[in-house]
Amino acid sequence: MATILVLGGGYAGMRALKFLQKKAPLDDDLILVDQTPTHTEKTNLHEVAAGTIAPERITYDIRTVLDKRVKFMQAVVAKIDVANQWVALVDQPTITYDYLVVALGFQSETFGVPGADDNALPMDDLTTAEAVYQHLEAKVKGYATTKNHNDLKVAVCGAGFTGIELLGELTQSLPKLRAKYQTPAIKLVCFERMPSILPMFTSKLQNYAKTFMAAHDVEMKLGASITAIKPGVVAYEDSAQQAQEFAANTIIWTVGVSGSHVINDSGFEQRRNRVTVQPDLSLTDHPEVFIVGDVAAVIDPANNRPYPTTAQIALAAGEQAAKNIGALRHNQPTTPFRYQSSGTVASLSDRDGIGEILSNNRPVQGYPASVLKKVITDRSLVESAHLSTVLKKGRFDWYH
């Protein structure tokens, strides 16, 4: 009999539990710890932040999809001690384990930009995504009283995957807010340090996204290096390295993410709270510990670089970690993690997007890409939960 502990109920953690329920001996204790009983499809947080979808549409109750043999504990993880095989929780007893899956997810990364923590809105979980839209709507509504045009300016910092998807959704929700509160036009501006966007896509698809933004009056300030976030102001150097400032009373931070701070707090050897793992996803010198998802740096043997931290990879890694624990429990060797991407899709609103299907090297754009994005969302629900969850929470709004 062994205690198998999973930390985190995100994509990787839920996928791991789905297989541990099958692979672990029946007398093993399975425990899941998460600070909330709700699983959030975090690839859809931008929709909540833009107000284009209700929060309950991208969540489900973790406890409804777990077998009875899994004990769920709602708690905050404070520290992991791999040498002594225990996990400290905030205001709750310490848990000891025989096998551990660390899947603690991500947090916003400010990269040391002064004022970013205090003066910009992060978007790293359901609570912060909801706060973004509540703040945005309050500013637009308040314009009738303040007559402050900065209340009608929205700055999105970062044109990575999250930033671009958020911008796409905002092009749909901001006109509705303007009509609801009878305001002048709302200005939407994006600041990006790199001279281009979405480097994982071809130049043709990048240009499609840029054209979409231009057609929807989104000002893309590329080559803009943010130097500080002041109250209501984005300070930056433009592409000519000239100091500039842009005033906006809604500033949203989507520059990047790191792994959970628990990784650094626990003394792991890490970079941006990500731990480089062995080929089988275990921790060096600790074959009983598996680290997956946003807190793991999993090396792609094809180029000796870490795989990107995506939901697709987190699901696959969670499954492999569980299978390897099952192998260890049956005195069998573990197997290396092998990953083959099926493609990447970025939404540009509910009805538009860009993507690549890697099975046939086929690019997709426009409405078909938006449908594919919803299919991917439904697939992740199947992989982390059940078919019944898809029927309740899935995206079937394929036709408009």
mmCIF file of C-alpha atoms in Angstrom:
data_model
loop_
_atom_site.group_PDB
_atom_site.id
_atom_site.type_symbol
_atom_site.label_atom_id
_atom_site.label_comp_id
_atom_site.label_asym_id
_atom_site.label_seq_id
_atom_site.Cartn_x
_atom_site.Cartn_y
_atom_site.Cartn_z
ATOM 1 C CA MET A 1 0.000 0.000 0.000
ATOM 2 C CA ALA A 2 1.285 3.471 -0.925
ATOM 3 C CA THR A 3 0.149 7.078 -0.741
ATOM 4 C CA ILE A 4 0.126 8.844 -4.112
ATOM 5 C CA LEU A 5 -0.245 12.608 -3.796
ATOM 6 C CA VAL A 6 -1.152 14.948 -6.659
ATOM 7 C CA LEU A 7 -0.659 18.686 -6.181
ATOM 8 C CA GLY A 8 -2.838 20.765 -8.496
ATOM 9 C CA GLY A 9 -6.174 20.171 -10.197
ATOM 10 C CA GLY A 10 -5.332 21.752 -13.536
ATOM 11 C CA TYR A 11 -4.845 20.041 -16.886
ATOM 12 C CA ALA A 12 -1.853 17.913 -15.857
ATOM 13 C CA GLY A 13 -3.107 17.020 -12.380
ATOM 14 C CA MET A 14 -6.583 15.977 -13.487
ATOM 15 C CA ARG A 15 -5.215 13.933 -16.380
ATOM 16 C CA ALA A 16 -2.778 12.202 -14.025
ATOM 17 C CA LEU A 17 -5.555 11.285 -11.620
ATOM 18 C CA LYS A 18 -7.690 9.910 -14.417
ATOM 19 C CA PHE A 19 -4.957 7.342 -15.128
ATOM 20 C CA LEU A 20 -3.877 6.774 -11.532
ATOM 21 C CA GLN A 21 -7.411 5.637 -10.788
ATOM 22 C CA LYS A 22 -6.810 2.886 -13.370
ATOM 23 C CA LYS A 23 -3.105 2.138 -12.958
ATOM 24 C CA ALA A 24 -2.498 2.310 -9.195
ATOM 25 C CA PRO A 25 -3.217 -0.766 -7.025
ATOM 26 C CA LEU A 26 -6.688 -0.608 -5.476
ATOM 27 C CA ASP A 27 -5.356 -0.381 -1.922
ATOM 28 C CA ASP A 28 -3.237 2.702 -2.693
ATOM 29 C CA ASP A 29 -4.369 6.016 -1.240
ATOM 30 C CA LEU A 30 -4.915 8.669 -3.919
ATOM 31 C CA ILE A 31 -4.991 12.280 -2.712
ATOM 32 C CA LEU A 32 -5.536 15.468 -4.712
ATOM 33 C CA VAL A 33 -4.723 18.860 -3.201
ATOM 34 C CA ASP A 34 -5.892 22.095 -4.776
ATOM 35 C CA GLN A 35 -6.692 25.512 -3.346
ATOM 36 C CA THR A 36 -10.108 25.466 -5.019
ATOM 37 C CA PRO A 37 -12.579 22.651 -5.770
ATOM 38 C CA THR A 38 -13.038 24.088 -9.258
ATOM 39 C CA HIS A 39 -11.088 23.115 -12.351
ATOM 40 C CA THR A 40 -10.735 25.991 -14.824
ATOM 41 C CA GLU A 41 -10.065 25.600 -18.519
ATOM 42 C CA LYS A 42 -7.356 28.238 -18.385
ATOM 43 C CA THR A 43 -6.921 28.393 -22.152
ATOM 44 C CA ASN A 44 -10.273 30.194 -22.125
ATOM 45 C CA LEU A 45 -9.538 32.750 -19.404
ATOM 46 C CA HIS A 46 -9.301 35.491 -22.023
ATOM 47 C CA GLU A 47 -13.001 35.062 -22.764
ATOM 48 C CA VAL A 48 -13.927 35.632 -19.123
ATOM 49 C CA ALA A 49 -11.577 38.630 -18.932
ATOM 50 C CA ALA A 50 -13.233 40.154 -21.991
ATOM 51 C CA GLY A 51 -16.723 39.368 -20.730
ATOM 52 C CA THR A 52 -17.679 37.242 -23.727
ATOM 53 C CA ILE A 53 -18.405 34.097 -21.717
ATOM 54 C CA ALA A 54 -19.690 33.377 -18.212
ATOM 55 C CA PRO A 55 -17.124 31.960 -15.748
ATOM 56 C CA GLU A 56 -19.201 28.832 -15.109
ATOM 57 C CA ARG A 57 -18.896 27.902 -18.787
ATOM 58 C CA ILE A 58 -15.168 27.206 -18.443
ATOM 59 C CA THR A 59 -15.196 25.458 -15.066
ATOM 60 C CA TYR A 60 -16.340 22.238 -13.454
ATOM 61 C CA ASP A 61 -16.388 20.875 -9.917
ATOM 62 C CA ILE A 62 -13.342 18.641 -9.485
ATOM 63 C CA ARG A 63 -15.158 16.415 -7.008
ATOM 64 C CA THR A 64 -17.807 15.431 -9.564
ATOM 65 C CA VAL A 65 -15.286 13.741 -11.869
ATOM 66 C CA LEU A 66 -13.118 11.878 -9.338
ATOM 67 C CA ASP A 67 -13.620 8.267 -8.337
ATOM 68 C CA LYS A 68 -14.667 7.621 -4.759
ATOM 69 C CA ARG A 69 -11.194 6.259 -4.019
ATOM 70 C CA VAL A 70 -9.650 9.732 -4.495
ATOM 71 C CA LYS A 71 -9.551 11.998 -1.452
ATOM 72 C CA PHE A 72 -9.839 15.680 -2.368
ATOM 73 C CA MET A 73 -8.292 18.248 -0.029
ATOM 74 C CA GLN A 74 -8.947 21.956 -0.531
ATOM 75 C CA ALA A 75 -5.744 23.543 0.692
ATOM 76 C CA VAL A 76 -2.901 25.858 -0.275
ATOM 77 C CA VAL A 77 0.502 24.222 -0.753
ATOM 78 C CA ALA A 78 3.251 26.035 1.155
ATOM 79 C CA LYS A 79 6.338 23.861 0.686
ATOM 80 C CA ILE A 80 7.493 20.531 -0.702
ATOM 81 C CA ASP A 81 10.271 18.563 1.020
ATOM 82 C CA VAL A 82 11.371 15.821 -1.355
ATOM 83 C CA ALA A 83 14.189 14.654 0.915
ATOM 84 C CA ASN A 84 11.748 13.697 3.667
ATOM 85 C CA GLN A 85 8.737 13.090 1.398
ATOM 86 C CA TRP A 86 6.265 15.530 2.876
ATOM 87 C CA VAL A 87 4.215 18.517 1.738
ATOM 88 C CA ALA A 88 3.384 21.414 4.047
ATOM 89 C CA LEU A 89 -0.040 23.030 3.660
ATOM 90 C CA VAL A 90 -1.232 26.409 4.911
ATOM 91 C CA ASP A 91 -3.202 26.027 8.163
ATOM 92 C CA GLN A 92 -3.559 22.261 7.675
ATOM 93 C CA PRO A 93 -1.543 19.207 8.727
ATOM 94 C CA THR A 94 1.498 18.159 6.722
ATOM 95 C CA ILE A 95 0.976 15.281 4.282
ATOM 96 C CA THR A 96 3.519 12.506 3.744
ATOM 97 C CA TYR A 97 3.656 10.578 0.495
ATOM 98 C CA ASP A 98 5.287 7.656 -1.252
ATOM 99 C CA TYR A 99 4.794 9.051 -4.771
ATOM 100 C CA LEU A 100 4.225 12.647 -5.745
ATOM 101 C CA VAL A 101 2.935 14.451 -8.851
ATOM 102 C CA VAL A 102 3.686 18.181 -8.785
ATOM 103 C CA ALA A 103 1.311 20.017 -11.140
ATOM 104 C CA LEU A 104 0.941 23.396 -9.469
ATOM 105 C CA GLY A 105 0.399 25.504 -12.579
ATOM 106 C CA PHE A 106 1.505 29.028 -13.451
ATOM 107 C CA GLN A 107 1.453 32.581 -12.182
ATOM 108 C CA SER A 108 1.936 35.928 -13.918
ATOM 109 C CA GLU A 109 5.553 36.957 -14.453
ATOM 110 C CA THR A 110 6.437 40.663 -14.356
ATOM 111 C CA PHE A 111 10.102 40.200 -15.372
ATOM 112 C CA GLY A 112 11.039 42.892 -12.870
ATOM 113 C CA VAL A 113 9.147 45.698 -14.629
ATOM 114 C CA PRO A 114 8.625 48.376 -11.967
ATOM 115 C CA GLY A 115 5.010 48.858 -10.961
ATOM 116 C CA ALA A 116 3.640 45.915 -12.932
ATOM 117 C CA ASP A 117 2.552 44.067 -9.791
ATOM 118 C CA ASP A 118 0.742 47.076 -8.354
ATOM 119 C CA ASN A 119 -0.617 48.927 -11.380
ATOM 120 C CA ALA A 120 -1.536 46.267 -13.966
ATOM 121 C CA LEU A 121 -4.245 43.623 -13.897
ATOM 122 C CA PRO A 122 -2.940 40.036 -14.091
ATOM 123 C CA MET A 123 -4.890 37.252 -15.755
ATOM 124 C CA ASP A 124 -3.672 33.974 -14.312
ATOM 125 C CA ASP A 125 -6.781 32.373 -12.801
ATOM 126 C CA LEU A 126 -10.550 32.648 -12.795
ATOM 127 C CA THR A 127 -10.637 35.248 -10.020
ATOM 128 C CA THR A 128 -8.196 37.605 -11.731
ATOM 129 C CA ALA A 129 -9.862 37.117 -15.125
ATOM 130 C CA GLU A 130 -13.223 38.069 -13.636
ATOM 131 C CA ALA A 131 -11.579 41.069 -11.968
ATOM 132 C CA VAL A 132 -10.292 42.286 -15.342
ATOM 133 C CA TYR A 133 -13.781 42.480 -16.820
ATOM 134 C CA GLN A 134 -15.308 43.964 -13.677
ATOM 135 C CA HIS A 135 -12.651 46.694 -13.684
ATOM 136 C CA LEU A 136 -13.074 47.326 -17.404
ATOM 137 C CA GLU A 137 -16.841 47.641 -17.227
ATOM 138 C CA ALA A 138 -16.651 49.869 -14.153
ATOM 139 C CA LYS A 139 -14.347 52.281 -15.986
ATOM 140 C CA VAL A 140 -16.567 52.421 -19.074
ATOM 141 C CA LYS A 141 -19.683 52.875 -16.947
ATOM 142 C CA GLY A 142 -17.982 55.510 -14.820
ATOM 143 C CA TYR A 143 -17.149 57.651 -17.847
ATOM 144 C CA ALA A 144 -20.631 59.175 -17.692
ATOM 145 C CA THR A 145 -19.627 60.745 -14.380
ATOM 146 C CA THR A 146 -15.866 61.260 -14.725
ATOM 147 C CA LYS A 147 -15.715 62.363 -18.377
ATOM 148 C CA ASN A 148 -12.144 61.095 -18.144
ATOM 149 C CA HIS A 149 -11.151 59.832 -21.584
ATOM 150 C CA ASN A 150 -8.521 57.583 -20.003
ATOM 151 C CA ASP A 151 -11.443 55.517 -18.683
ATOM 152 C CA LEU A 152 -12.085 54.629 -22.339
ATOM 153 C CA LYS A 153 -8.525 53.498 -23.025
ATOM 154 C CA VAL A 154 -7.435 49.866 -22.618
ATOM 155 C CA ALA A 155 -3.777 48.842 -22.712
ATOM 156 C CA VAL A 156 -2.871 45.166 -23.178
ATOM 157 C CA CYS A 157 0.769 44.517 -22.308
ATOM 158 C CA GLY A 158 2.099 41.592 -24.316
ATOM 159 C CA ALA A 159 1.210 40.156 -27.720
ATOM 160 C CA GLY A 160 1.875 36.516 -26.978
ATOM 161 C CA PHE A 161 -0.784 33.836 -27.201
ATOM 162 C CA THR A 162 -2.839 35.127 -24.278
ATOM 163 C CA GLY A 163 -2.539 38.768 -25.279
ATOM 164 C CA ILE A 164 -3.610 38.179 -28.864
ATOM 165 C CA GLU A 165 -6.568 36.012 -27.861
ATOM 166 C CA LEU A 166 -7.643 38.613 -25.307
ATOM 167 C CA LEU A 167 -7.418 41.388 -27.902
ATOM 168 C CA GLY A 168 -9.569 39.352 -30.252
ATOM 169 C CA GLU A 169 -12.277 38.920 -27.625
ATOM 170 C CA LEU A 170 -12.130 42.585 -26.638
ATOM 171 C CA THR A 171 -12.875 43.599 -30.227
ATOM 172 C CA GLN A 172 -16.223 41.867 -29.697
ATOM 173 C CA SER A 173 -17.060 42.988 -26.149
ATOM 174 C CA LEU A 174 -15.903 46.629 -26.160
ATOM 175 C CA PRO A 175 -18.422 47.762 -28.816
ATOM 176 C CA LYS A 176 -21.170 46.216 -26.692
ATOM 177 C CA LEU A 177 -19.971 48.073 -23.600
ATOM 178 C CA ARG A 178 -19.826 51.286 -25.600
ATOM 179 C CA ALA A 179 -23.408 50.807 -26.776
ATOM 180 C CA LYS A 180 -24.621 49.818 -23.304
ATOM 181 C CA TYR A 181 -23.225 52.918 -21.617
ATOM 182 C CA GLN A 182 -23.476 55.295 -24.605
ATOM 183 C CA THR A 183 -19.821 56.344 -24.566
ATOM 184 C CA PRO A 184 -17.459 57.641 -27.251
ATOM 185 C CA ALA A 185 -15.154 55.123 -28.908
ATOM 186 C CA ILE A 186 -13.006 52.915 -26.661
ATOM 187 C CA LYS A 187 -9.335 52.847 -27.645
ATOM 188 C CA LEU A 188 -7.556 49.491 -27.533
ATOM 189 C CA VAL A 189 -3.742 49.425 -27.684
ATOM 190 C CA CYS A 190 -1.277 46.532 -27.390
ATOM 191 C CA PHE A 191 2.391 46.853 -26.386
ATOM 192 C CA GLU A 192 4.840 44.161 -27.473
ATOM 193 C CA ARG A 193 8.634 44.151 -27.087
ATOM 194 C CA MET A 194 9.246 41.948 -30.126
ATOM 195 C CA PRO A 195 8.911 43.317 -33.669
ATOM 196 C CA SER A 196 6.418 40.566 -34.576
ATOM 197 C CA ILE A 197 3.666 38.506 -32.962
ATOM 198 C CA LEU A 198 2.994 34.796 -32.486
ATOM 199 C CA PRO A 199 6.380 33.447 -33.679
ATOM 200 C CA MET A 200 5.081 29.875 -33.545
ATOM 201 C CA PHE A 201 2.997 30.600 -36.669
ATOM 202 C CA THR A 202 4.011 31.252 -40.284
ATOM 203 C CA SER A 203 4.387 34.828 -41.488
ATOM 204 C CA LYS A 204 1.179 34.422 -43.483
ATOM 205 C CA LEU A 205 -0.818 33.570 -40.365
ATOM 206 C CA GLN A 206 0.917 36.310 -38.379
ATOM 207 C CA ASN A 207 -0.087 38.792 -41.061
ATOM 208 C CA TYR A 208 -3.653 37.502 -40.948
ATOM 209 C CA ALA A 209 -3.753 38.262 -37.219
ATOM 210 C CA LYS A 210 -2.261 41.721 -37.766
ATOM 211 C CA THR A 211 -4.827 42.450 -40.470
ATOM 212 C CA PHE A 212 -7.603 41.348 -38.120
ATOM 213 C CA MET A 213 -6.350 43.740 -35.445
ATOM 214 C CA ALA A 214 -6.093 46.640 -37.883
ATOM 215 C CA ALA A 215 -9.597 45.988 -39.205
ATOM 216 C CA HIS A 216 -10.933 46.159 -35.647
ATOM 217 C CA ASP A 217 -9.066 49.363 -34.743
ATOM 218 C CA VAL A 218 -6.552 47.712 -32.425
ATOM 219 C CA GLU A 219 -3.326 49.697 -32.337
ATOM 220 C CA MET A 220 -0.360 47.322 -32.225
ATOM 221 C CA LYS A 221 2.766 48.972 -30.844
ATOM 222 C CA LEU A 222 5.413 46.402 -31.800
ATOM 223 C CA GLY A 223 9.020 46.872 -30.755
ATOM 224 C CA ALA A 224 7.761 48.689 -27.663
ATOM 225 C CA SER A 225 9.785 47.737 -24.599
ATOM 226 C CA ILE A 226 7.815 48.426 -21.420
ATOM 227 C CA THR A 227 9.999 50.155 -18.818
ATOM 228 C CA ALA A 228 7.442 50.724 -16.054
ATOM 229 C CA ILE A 229 3.759 50.586 -15.213
ATOM 230 C CA LYS A 230 2.723 53.684 -13.324
ATOM 231 C CA PRO A 231 -0.788 54.311 -11.966
ATOM 232 C CA GLY A 232 -2.815 54.685 -15.155
ATOM 233 C CA VAL A 233 0.266 54.883 -17.405
ATOM 234 C CA VAL A 234 2.347 52.475 -19.506
ATOM 235 C CA ALA A 235 5.913 53.788 -19.840
ATOM 236 C CA TYR A 236 7.878 52.294 -22.723
ATOM 237 C CA GLU A 237 10.626 52.785 -25.259
ATOM 238 C CA ASP A 238 9.395 52.698 -28.831
ATOM 239 C CA SER A 239 11.127 50.958 -31.732
ATOM 240 C CA ALA A 240 13.380 54.005 -32.110
ATOM 241 C CA GLN A 241 14.330 53.693 -28.408
ATOM 242 C CA GLN A 242 12.549 56.924 -27.567
ATOM 243 C CA ALA A 243 10.893 57.146 -24.144
ATOM 244 C CA GLN A 244 7.100 57.298 -24.415
ATOM 245 C CA GLU A 245 4.059 57.087 -22.161
ATOM 246 C CA PHE A 246 0.498 55.983 -22.819
ATOM 247 C CA ALA A 247 -2.259 56.831 -20.360
ATOM 248 C CA ALA A 248 -5.017 54.268 -19.789
ATOM 249 C CA ASN A 249 -7.112 53.478 -16.756
ATOM 250 C CA THR A 250 -7.322 49.801 -17.695
ATOM 251 C CA ILE A 251 -3.908 48.120 -18.037
ATOM 252 C CA ILE A 252 -3.897 44.330 -18.494
ATOM 253 C CA TRP A 253 -0.698 42.311 -18.047
ATOM 254 C CA THR A 254 -0.242 39.348 -20.425
ATOM 255 C CA VAL A 255 3.530 39.582 -20.926
ATOM 256 C CA GLY A 256 4.309 36.098 -19.669
ATOM 257 C CA VAL A 257 4.040 33.517 -16.925
ATOM 258 C CA SER A 258 6.279 31.446 -14.684
ATOM 259 C CA GLY A 259 5.632 28.319 -12.668
ATOM 260 C CA SER A 260 4.179 28.440 -9.170
ATOM 261 C CA HIS A 261 6.280 30.239 -6.545
ATOM 262 C CA VAL A 262 6.071 27.066 -4.414
ATOM 263 C CA ILE A 263 8.853 25.643 -6.594
ATOM 264 C CA ASN A 264 11.316 28.337 -5.548
ATOM 265 C CA ASP A 265 9.990 28.392 -1.975
ATOM 266 C CA SER A 266 10.761 24.673 -1.727
ATOM 267 C CA GLY A 267 14.375 25.050 -2.819
ATOM 268 C CA PHE A 268 14.157 23.217 -6.142
ATOM 269 C CA GLU A 269 16.860 23.903 -8.704
ATOM 270 C CA GLN A 270 14.774 25.919 -11.120
ATOM 271 C CA ARG A 271 14.521 28.651 -13.691
ATOM 272 C CA ARG A 272 11.392 30.822 -13.601
ATOM 273 C CA ASN A 273 9.940 28.260 -11.196
ATOM 274 C CA ARG A 274 10.322 25.445 -13.706
ATOM 275 C CA VAL A 275 12.314 22.323 -12.876
ATOM 276 C CA THR A 276 14.198 20.380 -15.541
ATOM 277 C CA VAL A 277 13.024 16.780 -15.269
ATOM 278 C CA GLN A 278 14.341 13.415 -16.376
ATOM 279 C CA PRO A 279 13.104 11.900 -19.670
ATOM 280 C CA ASP A 280 10.438 9.945 -17.752
ATOM 281 C CA LEU A 281 9.301 13.237 -16.086
ATOM 282 C CA SER A 282 10.751 12.339 -12.696
ATOM 283 C CA LEU A 283 12.921 14.585 -10.542
ATOM 284 C CA THR A 284 16.656 13.912 -10.649
ATOM 285 C CA ASP A 285 17.644 11.606 -7.750
ATOM 286 C CA HIS A 286 13.986 11.262 -6.731
ATOM 287 C CA PRO A 287 12.303 8.689 -9.001
ATOM 288 C CA GLU A 288 9.188 8.831 -6.808
ATOM 289 C CA VAL A 289 8.560 12.511 -7.681
ATOM 290 C CA PHE A 290 7.110 13.551 -11.042
ATOM 291 C CA ILE A 291 6.873 17.196 -12.112
ATOM 292 C CA VAL A 292 4.521 18.149 -14.937
ATOM 293 C CA GLY A 293 2.717 21.076 -16.511
ATOM 294 C CA ASP A 294 3.775 24.691 -16.057
ATOM 295 C CA VAL A 295 6.262 23.882 -13.269
ATOM 296 C CA ALA A 296 8.239 21.464 -15.452
ATOM 297 C CA ALA A 297 10.905 22.012 -18.086
ATOM 298 C CA VAL A 298 10.584 18.912 -20.266
ATOM 299 C CA ILE A 299 13.407 18.642 -22.781
ATOM 300 C CA ASP A 300 12.484 17.851 -26.372
ATOM 301 C CA PRO A 301 15.142 15.338 -27.542
ATOM 302 C CA ALA A 302 14.766 16.584 -31.109
ATOM 303 C CA ASN A 303 16.282 20.006 -30.359
ATOM 304 C CA ASN A 304 17.452 19.719 -26.735
ATOM 305 C CA ARG A 305 15.168 22.601 -25.762
ATOM 306 C CA PRO A 306 12.197 22.583 -23.380
ATOM 307 C CA TYR A 307 8.789 21.978 -24.862
ATOM 308 C CA PRO A 308 6.487 25.009 -24.667
ATOM 309 C CA THR A 309 4.185 24.997 -21.659
ATOM 310 C CA THR A 310 0.793 24.378 -23.232
ATOM 311 C CA ALA A 311 -2.377 22.651 -22.082
ATOM 312 C CA GLN A 312 -1.871 20.023 -24.785
ATOM 313 C CA ILE A 313 1.555 19.093 -23.407
ATOM 314 C CA ALA A 314 0.348 19.282 -19.787
ATOM 315 C CA LEU A 315 -2.386 16.739 -20.501
ATOM 316 C CA ALA A 316 0.067 14.378 -22.212
ATOM 317 C CA ALA A 317 2.651 14.752 -19.432
ATOM 318 C CA GLY A 318 0.070 14.171 -16.707
ATOM 319 C CA GLU A 319 -0.941 10.934 -18.390
ATOM 320 C CA GLN A 320 2.668 9.763 -18.765
ATOM 321 C CA ALA A 321 3.527 10.560 -15.152
ATOM 322 C CA ALA A 322 0.551 8.520 -13.958
ATOM 323 C CA LYS A 323 1.490 5.586 -16.179
ATOM 324 C CA ASN A 324 5.044 5.690 -14.863
ATOM 325 C CA ILE A 325 3.868 5.669 -11.250
ATOM 326 C CA GLY A 326 1.660 2.723 -12.147
ATOM 327 C CA ALA A 327 4.697 0.980 -13.629
ATOM 328 C CA LEU A 328 6.722 1.590 -10.476
ATOM 329 C CA ARG A 329 3.902 0.262 -8.331
ATOM 330 C CA HIS A 330 3.988 -2.969 -10.344
ATOM 331 C CA ASN A 331 7.799 -3.216 -10.291
ATOM 332 C CA GLN A 332 8.092 -2.318 -13.954
ATOM 333 C CA PRO A 333 10.435 0.186 -15.618
ATOM 334 C CA THR A 334 9.245 3.661 -16.464
ATOM 335 C CA THR A 335 9.176 4.940 -20.046
ATOM 336 C CA PRO A 336 10.362 8.272 -21.438
ATOM 337 C CA PHE A 337 7.883 11.000 -22.322
ATOM 338 C CA ARG A 338 7.311 11.289 -26.052
ATOM 339 C CA TYR A 339 5.207 14.103 -27.414
ATOM 340 C CA GLN A 340 3.799 14.807 -30.838
ATOM 341 C CA SER A 341 1.844 18.020 -31.220
ATOM 342 C CA SER A 342 -1.391 17.781 -33.184
ATOM 343 C CA GLY A 343 -1.322 21.494 -33.963
ATOM 344 C CA THR A 344 -1.821 24.945 -32.525
ATOM 345 C CA VAL A 345 -4.771 27.320 -32.740
ATOM 346 C CA ALA A 346 -5.145 30.914 -31.548
ATOM 347 C CA SER A 347 -8.605 32.445 -31.458
ATOM 348 C CA LEU A 348 -9.199 35.957 -32.729
ATOM 349 C CA SER A 349 -12.725 36.141 -31.309
ATOM 350 C CA ASP A 350 -15.590 33.676 -31.244
ATOM 351 C CA ARG A 351 -15.754 33.585 -35.043
ATOM 352 C CA ASP A 352 -12.157 34.005 -36.192
ATOM 353 C CA GLY A 353 -8.710 32.608 -35.594
ATOM 354 C CA ILE A 354 -5.483 31.171 -36.985
ATOM 355 C CA GLY A 355 -3.881 27.781 -36.603
ATOM 356 C CA GLU A 356 -1.795 24.962 -37.973
ATOM 357 C CA ILE A 357 -2.754 21.295 -38.171
ATOM 358 C CA LEU A 358 0.562 19.491 -37.956
ATOM 359 C CA SER A 359 -0.680 16.112 -39.156
ATOM 360 C CA ASN A 360 -0.834 17.490 -42.702
ATOM 361 C CA ASN A 361 1.075 20.776 -42.278
ATOM 362 C CA ARG A 362 -2.106 22.603 -43.112
ATOM 363 C CA PRO A 363 -2.715 26.206 -42.031
ATOM 364 C CA VAL A 364 -6.230 27.269 -41.080
ATOM 365 C CA GLN A 365 -7.593 30.753 -40.621
ATOM 366 C CA GLY A 366 -10.854 32.568 -40.166
ATOM 367 C CA TYR A 367 -14.023 30.805 -39.107
ATOM 368 C CA PRO A 368 -12.671 27.221 -39.516
ATOM 369 C CA ALA A 369 -9.893 28.042 -37.021
ATOM 370 C CA SER A 370 -12.456 29.265 -34.487
ATOM 371 C CA VAL A 371 -14.352 25.986 -34.812
ATOM 372 C CA LEU A 372 -11.131 24.007 -34.361
ATOM 373 C CA LYS A 373 -10.376 25.973 -31.186
ATOM 374 C CA LYS A 374 -13.728 24.884 -29.729
ATOM 375 C CA VAL A 375 -13.129 21.282 -30.743
ATOM 376 C CA ILE A 376 -9.778 21.385 -28.916
ATOM 377 C CA THR A 377 -11.499 22.788 -25.823
ATOM 378 C CA ASP A 378 -14.041 19.959 -25.880
ATOM 379 C CA ARG A 379 -11.266 17.408 -26.310
ATOM 380 C CA SER A 380 -9.409 18.732 -23.257
ATOM 381 C CA LEU A 381 -12.608 18.356 -21.217
ATOM 382 C CA VAL A 382 -12.814 14.716 -22.262
ATOM 383 C CA GLU A 383 -9.180 14.156 -21.340
ATOM 384 C CA SER A 384 -9.290 15.862 -17.937
ATOM 385 C CA ALA A 385 -12.855 14.925 -16.945
ATOM 386 C CA HIS A 386 -15.600 12.867 -18.617
ATOM 387 C CA LEU A 387 -17.827 12.863 -21.681
ATOM 388 C CA SER A 388 -20.697 13.956 -19.450
ATOM 389 C CA THR A 389 -18.654 17.046 -18.534
ATOM 390 C CA VAL A 390 -18.335 17.891 -22.218
ATOM 391 C CA LEU A 391 -22.085 17.575 -22.680
ATOM 392 C CA LYS A 392 -22.618 20.042 -19.824
ATOM 393 C CA LYS A 393 -19.733 22.446 -20.397
ATOM 394 C CA GLY A 394 -18.615 21.842 -23.982
ATOM 395 C CA ARG A 395 -18.449 24.341 -26.803
ATOM 396 C CA PHE A 396 -20.994 23.413 -29.433
ATOM 397 C CA ASP A 397 -21.642 26.950 -30.702
ATOM 398 C CA TRP A 398 -19.952 26.123 -33.994
ATOM 399 C CA TYR A 399 -22.519 27.830 -36.183
ATOM 400 C CA HIS A 400 -23.341 31.525 -36.146
#
